[in-house]
Coordinates of C-alpha atoms in Angstrom, one line a residue:
X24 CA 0.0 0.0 0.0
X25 CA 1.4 3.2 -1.0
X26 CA 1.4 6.0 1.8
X27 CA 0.4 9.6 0.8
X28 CA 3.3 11.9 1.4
X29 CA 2.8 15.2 3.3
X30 CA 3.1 18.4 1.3
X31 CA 6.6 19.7 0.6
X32 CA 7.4 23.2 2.1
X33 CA 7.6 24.6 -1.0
X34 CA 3.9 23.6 -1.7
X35 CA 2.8 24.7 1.5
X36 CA 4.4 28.3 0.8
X37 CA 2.2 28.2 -2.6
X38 CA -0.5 27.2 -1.5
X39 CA -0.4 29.9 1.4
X40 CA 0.1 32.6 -1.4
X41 CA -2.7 31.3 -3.7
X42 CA -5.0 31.1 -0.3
X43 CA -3.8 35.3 -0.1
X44 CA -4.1 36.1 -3.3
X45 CA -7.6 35.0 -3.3
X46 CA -9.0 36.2 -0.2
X47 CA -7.2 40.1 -1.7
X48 CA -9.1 39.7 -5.1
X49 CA -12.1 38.6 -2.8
X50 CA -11.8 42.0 -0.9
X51 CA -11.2 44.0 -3.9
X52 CA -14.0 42.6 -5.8
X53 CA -16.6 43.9 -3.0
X54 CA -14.6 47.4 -2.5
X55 CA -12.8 46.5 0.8
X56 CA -9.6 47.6 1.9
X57 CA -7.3 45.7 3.9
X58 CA -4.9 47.1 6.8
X59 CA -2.6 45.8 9.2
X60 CA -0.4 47.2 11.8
X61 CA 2.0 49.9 11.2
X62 CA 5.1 49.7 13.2
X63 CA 7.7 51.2 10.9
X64 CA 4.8 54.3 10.4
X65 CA 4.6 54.7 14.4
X66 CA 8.2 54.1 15.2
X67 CA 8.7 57.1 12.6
X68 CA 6.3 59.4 14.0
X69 CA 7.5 59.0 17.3
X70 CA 11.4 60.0 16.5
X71 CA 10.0 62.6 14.2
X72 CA 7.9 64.6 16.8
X73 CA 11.3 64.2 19.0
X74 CA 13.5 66.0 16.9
X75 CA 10.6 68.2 14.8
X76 CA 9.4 71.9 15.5
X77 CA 6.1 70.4 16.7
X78 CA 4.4 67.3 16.6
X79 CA 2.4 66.3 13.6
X80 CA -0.1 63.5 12.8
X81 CA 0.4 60.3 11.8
X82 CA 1.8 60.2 8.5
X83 CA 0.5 58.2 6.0
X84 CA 2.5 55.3 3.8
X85 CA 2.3 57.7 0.6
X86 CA 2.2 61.4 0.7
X87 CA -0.1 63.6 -0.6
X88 CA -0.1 64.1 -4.3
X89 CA 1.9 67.4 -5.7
X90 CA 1.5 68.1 -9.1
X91 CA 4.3 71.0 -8.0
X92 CA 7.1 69.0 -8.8
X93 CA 9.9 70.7 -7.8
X94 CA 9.0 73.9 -6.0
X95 CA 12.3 76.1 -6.4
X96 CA 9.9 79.0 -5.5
X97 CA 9.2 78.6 -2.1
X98 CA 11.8 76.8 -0.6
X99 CA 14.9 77.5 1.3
X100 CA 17.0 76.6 4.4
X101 CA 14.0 76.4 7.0
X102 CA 12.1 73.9 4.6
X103 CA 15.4 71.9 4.2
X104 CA 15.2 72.1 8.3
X105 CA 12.2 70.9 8.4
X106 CA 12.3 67.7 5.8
X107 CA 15.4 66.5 7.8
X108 CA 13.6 67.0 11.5
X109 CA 10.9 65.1 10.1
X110 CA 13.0 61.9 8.9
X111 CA 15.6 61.1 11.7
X112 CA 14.5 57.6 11.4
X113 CA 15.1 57.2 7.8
X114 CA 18.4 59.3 7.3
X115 CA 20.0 57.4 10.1
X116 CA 18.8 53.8 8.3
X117 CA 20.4 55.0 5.7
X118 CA 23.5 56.1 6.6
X119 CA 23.9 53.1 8.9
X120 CA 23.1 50.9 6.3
X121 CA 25.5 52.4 3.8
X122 CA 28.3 52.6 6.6
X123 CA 27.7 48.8 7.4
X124 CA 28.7 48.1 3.9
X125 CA 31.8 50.1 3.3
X126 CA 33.3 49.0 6.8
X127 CA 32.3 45.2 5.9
X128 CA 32.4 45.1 1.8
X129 CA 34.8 47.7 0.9
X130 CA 37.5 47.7 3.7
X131 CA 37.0 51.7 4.8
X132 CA 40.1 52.3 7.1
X133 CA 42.2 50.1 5.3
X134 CA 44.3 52.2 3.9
X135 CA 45.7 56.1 3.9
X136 CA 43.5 59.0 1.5
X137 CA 44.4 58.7 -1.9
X138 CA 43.2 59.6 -5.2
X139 CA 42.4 56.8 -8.3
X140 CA 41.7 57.6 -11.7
X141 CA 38.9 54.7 -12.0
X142 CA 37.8 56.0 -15.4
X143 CA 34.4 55.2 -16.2
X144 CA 33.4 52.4 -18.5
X145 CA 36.8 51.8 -20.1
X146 CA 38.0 47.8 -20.5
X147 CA 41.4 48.9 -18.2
X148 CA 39.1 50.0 -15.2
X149 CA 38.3 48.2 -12.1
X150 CA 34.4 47.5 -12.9
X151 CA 34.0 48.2 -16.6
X152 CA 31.9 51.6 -15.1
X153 CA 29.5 49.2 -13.0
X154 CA 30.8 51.0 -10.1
X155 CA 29.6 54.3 -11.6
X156 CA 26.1 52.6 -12.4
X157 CA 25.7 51.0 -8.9
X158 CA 26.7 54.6 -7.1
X159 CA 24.2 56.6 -9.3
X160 CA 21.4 53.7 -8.3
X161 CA 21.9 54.3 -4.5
X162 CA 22.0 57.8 -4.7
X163 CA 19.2 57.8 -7.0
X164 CA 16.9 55.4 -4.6
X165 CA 18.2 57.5 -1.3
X166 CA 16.7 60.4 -3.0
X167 CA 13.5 59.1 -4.1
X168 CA 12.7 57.0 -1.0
X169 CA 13.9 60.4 1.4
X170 CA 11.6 62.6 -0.6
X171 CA 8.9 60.4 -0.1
X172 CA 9.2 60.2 3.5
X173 CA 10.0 63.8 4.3
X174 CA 7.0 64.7 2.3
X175 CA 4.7 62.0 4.5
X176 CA 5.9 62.9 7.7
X177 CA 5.4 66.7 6.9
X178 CA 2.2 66.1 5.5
X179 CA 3.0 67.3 1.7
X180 CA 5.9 69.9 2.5
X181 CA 6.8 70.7 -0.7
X182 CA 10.2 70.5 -1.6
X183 CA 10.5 67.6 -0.6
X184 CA 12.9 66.2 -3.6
X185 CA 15.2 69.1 -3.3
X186 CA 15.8 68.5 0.4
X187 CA 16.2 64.5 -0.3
X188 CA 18.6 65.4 -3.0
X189 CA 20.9 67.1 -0.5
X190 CA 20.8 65.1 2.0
X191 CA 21.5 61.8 -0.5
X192 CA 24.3 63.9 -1.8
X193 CA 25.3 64.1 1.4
X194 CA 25.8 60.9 2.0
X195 CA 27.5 59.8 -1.1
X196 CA 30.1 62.4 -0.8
X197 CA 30.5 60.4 2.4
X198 CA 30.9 57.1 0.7
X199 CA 33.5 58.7 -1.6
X200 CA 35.2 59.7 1.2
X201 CA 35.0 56.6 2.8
X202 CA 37.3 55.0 -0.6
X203 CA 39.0 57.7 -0.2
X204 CA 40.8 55.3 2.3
X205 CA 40.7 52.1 0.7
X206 CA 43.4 50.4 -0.5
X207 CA 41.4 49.3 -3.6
X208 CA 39.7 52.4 -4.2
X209 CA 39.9 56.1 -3.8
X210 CA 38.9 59.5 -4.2
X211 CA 38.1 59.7 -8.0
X212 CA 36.2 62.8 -10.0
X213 CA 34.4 59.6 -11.5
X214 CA 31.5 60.1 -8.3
X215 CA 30.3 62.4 -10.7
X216 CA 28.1 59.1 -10.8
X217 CA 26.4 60.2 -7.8
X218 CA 25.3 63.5 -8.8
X219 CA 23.8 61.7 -11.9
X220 CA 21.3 59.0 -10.0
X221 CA 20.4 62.3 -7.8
X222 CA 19.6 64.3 -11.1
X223 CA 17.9 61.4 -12.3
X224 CA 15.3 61.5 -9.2
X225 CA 15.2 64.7 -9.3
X226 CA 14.1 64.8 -12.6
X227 CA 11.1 62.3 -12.0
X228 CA 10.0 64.8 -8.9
X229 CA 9.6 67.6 -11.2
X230 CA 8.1 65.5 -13.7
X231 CA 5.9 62.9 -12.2
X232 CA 4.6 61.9 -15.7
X233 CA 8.4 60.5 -16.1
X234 CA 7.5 58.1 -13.1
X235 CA 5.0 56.7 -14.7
X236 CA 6.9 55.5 -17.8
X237 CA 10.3 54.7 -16.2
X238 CA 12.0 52.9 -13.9
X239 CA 15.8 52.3 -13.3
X240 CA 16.6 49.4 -11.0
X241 CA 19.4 46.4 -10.7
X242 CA 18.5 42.7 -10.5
X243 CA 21.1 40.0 -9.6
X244 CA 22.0 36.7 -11.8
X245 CA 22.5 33.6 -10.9
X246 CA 24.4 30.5 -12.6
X247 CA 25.7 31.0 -16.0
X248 CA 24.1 34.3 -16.2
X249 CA 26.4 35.3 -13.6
X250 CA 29.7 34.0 -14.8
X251 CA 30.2 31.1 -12.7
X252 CA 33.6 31.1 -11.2
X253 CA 34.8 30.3 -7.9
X254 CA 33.1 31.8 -4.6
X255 CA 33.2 35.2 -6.3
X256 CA 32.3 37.6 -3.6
X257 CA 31.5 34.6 -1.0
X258 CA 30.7 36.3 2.3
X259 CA 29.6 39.7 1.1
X260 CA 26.9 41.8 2.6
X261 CA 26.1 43.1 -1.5
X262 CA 27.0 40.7 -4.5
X263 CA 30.2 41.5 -6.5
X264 CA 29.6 43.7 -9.6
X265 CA 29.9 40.4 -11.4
X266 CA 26.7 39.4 -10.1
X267 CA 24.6 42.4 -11.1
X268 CA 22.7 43.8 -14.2
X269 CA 21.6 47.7 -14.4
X270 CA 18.2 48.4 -15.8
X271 CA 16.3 51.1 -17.3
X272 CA 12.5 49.9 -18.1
X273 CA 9.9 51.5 -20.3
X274 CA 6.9 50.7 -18.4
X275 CA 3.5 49.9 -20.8
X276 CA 1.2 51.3 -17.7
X277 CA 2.5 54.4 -18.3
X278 CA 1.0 55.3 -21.4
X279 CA -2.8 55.6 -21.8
X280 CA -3.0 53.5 -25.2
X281 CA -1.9 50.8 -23.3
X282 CA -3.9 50.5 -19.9
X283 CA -6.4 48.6 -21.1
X284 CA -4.6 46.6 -22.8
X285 CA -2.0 43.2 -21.3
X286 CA 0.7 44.9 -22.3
X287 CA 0.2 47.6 -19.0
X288 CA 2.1 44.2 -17.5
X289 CA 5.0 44.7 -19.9
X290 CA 8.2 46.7 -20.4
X291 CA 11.0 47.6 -22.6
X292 CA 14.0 47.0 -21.0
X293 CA 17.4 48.5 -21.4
X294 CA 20.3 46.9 -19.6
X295 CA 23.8 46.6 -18.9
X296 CA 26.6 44.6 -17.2
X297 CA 30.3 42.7 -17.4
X298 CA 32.2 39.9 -17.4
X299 CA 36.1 39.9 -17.1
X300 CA 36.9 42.6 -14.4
X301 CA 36.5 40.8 -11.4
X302 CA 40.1 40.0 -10.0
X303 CA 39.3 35.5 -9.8
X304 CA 38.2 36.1 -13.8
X305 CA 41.1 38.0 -14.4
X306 CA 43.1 35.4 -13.0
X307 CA 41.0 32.6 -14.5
X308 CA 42.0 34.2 -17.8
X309 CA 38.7 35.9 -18.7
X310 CA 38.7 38.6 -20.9
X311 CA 37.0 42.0 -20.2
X312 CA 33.4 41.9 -21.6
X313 CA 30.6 44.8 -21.5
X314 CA 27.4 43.6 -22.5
X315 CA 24.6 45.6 -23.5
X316 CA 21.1 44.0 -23.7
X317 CA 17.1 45.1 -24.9
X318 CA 14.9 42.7 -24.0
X319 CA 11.4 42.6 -22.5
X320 CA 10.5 42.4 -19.1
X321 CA 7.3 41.7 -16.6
X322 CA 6.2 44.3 -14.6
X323 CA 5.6 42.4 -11.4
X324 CA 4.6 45.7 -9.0
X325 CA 1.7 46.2 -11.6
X326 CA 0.9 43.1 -11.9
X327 CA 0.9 42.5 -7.9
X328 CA -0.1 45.7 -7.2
X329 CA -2.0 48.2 -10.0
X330 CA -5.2 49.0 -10.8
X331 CA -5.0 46.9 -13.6
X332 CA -8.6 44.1 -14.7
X333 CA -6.2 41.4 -12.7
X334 CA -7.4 40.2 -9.2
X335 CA -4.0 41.5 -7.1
X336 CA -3.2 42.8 -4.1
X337 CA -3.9 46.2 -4.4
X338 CA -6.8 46.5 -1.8
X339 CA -3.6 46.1 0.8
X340 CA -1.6 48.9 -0.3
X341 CA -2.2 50.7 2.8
X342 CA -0.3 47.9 4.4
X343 CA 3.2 48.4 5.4
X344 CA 4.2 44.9 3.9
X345 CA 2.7 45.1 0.8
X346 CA 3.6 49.3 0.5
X347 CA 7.2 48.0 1.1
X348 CA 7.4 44.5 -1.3
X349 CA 5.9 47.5 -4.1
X350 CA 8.4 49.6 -3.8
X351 CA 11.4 47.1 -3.8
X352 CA 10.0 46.3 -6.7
X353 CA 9.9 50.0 -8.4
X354 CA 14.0 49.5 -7.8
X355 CA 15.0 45.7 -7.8
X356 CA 14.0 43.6 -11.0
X357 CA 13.5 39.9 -9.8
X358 CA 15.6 37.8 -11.9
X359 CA 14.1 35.6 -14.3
X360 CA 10.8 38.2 -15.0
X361 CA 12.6 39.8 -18.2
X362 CA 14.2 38.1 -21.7
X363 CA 16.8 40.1 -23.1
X364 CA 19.4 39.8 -26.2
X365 CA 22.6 40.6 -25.5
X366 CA 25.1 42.8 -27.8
X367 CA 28.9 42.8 -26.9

């Protein structure tokens, strides 16, 4: 007699993600929303009304529309004051975060300042100019994710992108400094890279249309895709530059011909990475490769999480878990969602 196996773990997890999925599109079909607790939300309050000129209400996961973009008119050093009083919690994540990484990853300390002519995307630089495109990613997602937090816990405060830039700035002149005193690094005019992922957020403040079409995130690869060689970065809090792809996506939901149409689920995808400049390939012999790829990609957040004929999640996104698995999305591409051909 044959005995009936229990469900593997990995059926169990489906299973509890269809079981979701349904009792969402169940809510959304009869106009319900769905909310949860909101500990990040209060923990952020709380620190904000510490360090702010007054208290303020309870801020909500996404700020008030402004279809001001970037108001150069009325701001100035108070408003900046009062975007970074309102955010302690979030500037301090993020320099933690970001100081975590450079002590553990990139050896701060290790050696005297210096300067390094890193070049950009040359074949005789360290990364083939991944470097540059991972720098102008973190200081493009610091600024966005600031602006939208300083314009939440201020209740719409315009200006909000302009004060975010700064402050991102900020702190990317700080990781420069930081390999400043590396032994593999240094200070290098190439952190012009920063200023450009900064621009680049700025640019979709003042012109909100521009975040509906276009997104610029990184997505990681695995197996062959990644160049499989030896523990390449084993033990690293961020994957070598080996291991990543950059991405610039045309998203279909962004243009009214296409919203009622399947193809709001779908982008065009620009992308870039290399083989060949990590130091094990060098030494395995592997030539210096920069790849350039077009492909098409899914857009999971809209597919998870738009407005879109598709029974989704949307009816939570007042929830701080889905609010936060949507916006990791808006930045990280899940490998294995997108098809691409490559061009050397």
């Amino acid at each position: 007699m044959r005995h009936l196996r229990s469900p593997s773990r990995h059926a169990r997890i489906v299973a509890s993600v269809a079981a979701a999925w349904v009792a969402f599109a169940s809510a959304s079909a009869h106009g319900q929303e769905v909310r949860g607790p909101t500990p990040y939300l209060s923990t952020s309050a709380f620190l904000r009304d510490l360090t702010a000129r007054k208290p303020g209400a309870k801020p909500a996961l996404r700020p008030p529309n402004d279809g001001r973009g970037v108001d150069f008119s009325r701001y100035g050093p108070s408003r900046f004051v009062d975007h970074v009083r309102a955010t302690p919690l979030e500037i301090g994540l993020a320099a933690a975060a970001i100081g975590v990484v450079g002590v553990t990853d990139w050896k701060w300390g290790g050696a005297r300042f210096h300067w390094a002519k890193e070049g950009f995307f040359g074949k005789n630089t360290h990364n083939g100019g991944m470097d540059k495109l991972g720098h102008a990613w973190t200081s493009y997602v610091l600024t966005e994710m600031l602006a939208e937090r300083m314009a939440a816990n201020t209740d719409g405060l315009s200006g909000a992108h302009l004060s975010a830039a700064i402050v991102a700035f900020g702190i990317m002149a700080g990781v420069e400094t930081g390999d400043a005193y590396t032994r593999r690094y240094g200070f290098s005019r190439g952190s012009v890279a920063d200023g450009a992922g900064v621009a680049l957020a700025l640019l979709r403040g003042a012109f909100p249309k521009l975040r509906e079409v276009m997104d610029y995130r990184v997505t990681a690869k695995f197996g062959d895709d990644a160049n499989s060689i030896p523990k390449v970065g084993g033990g690293r809090t961020v994957p070598a530059y080996n291991r990543q792809r950059y991405i610039l996506a045309i998203k279909g939901s962004g243009f009214e011909g296409l919203k009622a149409t399947p193809l709001r689920y779908a982008e065009l995808q620009f992308a870039y990475d290399t083989r060949g400049f990590h130091s094990v390939e060098r030494k395995l012999g592997i030539k210096p490769q920069r790849n350039f790829y077009v492909g098409v990609g899914l857009n999971l957040s809209e597919l998870l999480f738009g407005e879109g004929p598709v029974p989704n999640f949307a009816p939570a996104r007042d929830t701080e878990l889905v609010w936060a698995v949507e916006h990791a999305l808006r930045y990280v591409q899940v490998p294995y969602t997108a098809a691409y051909a490559r061009r050397r």
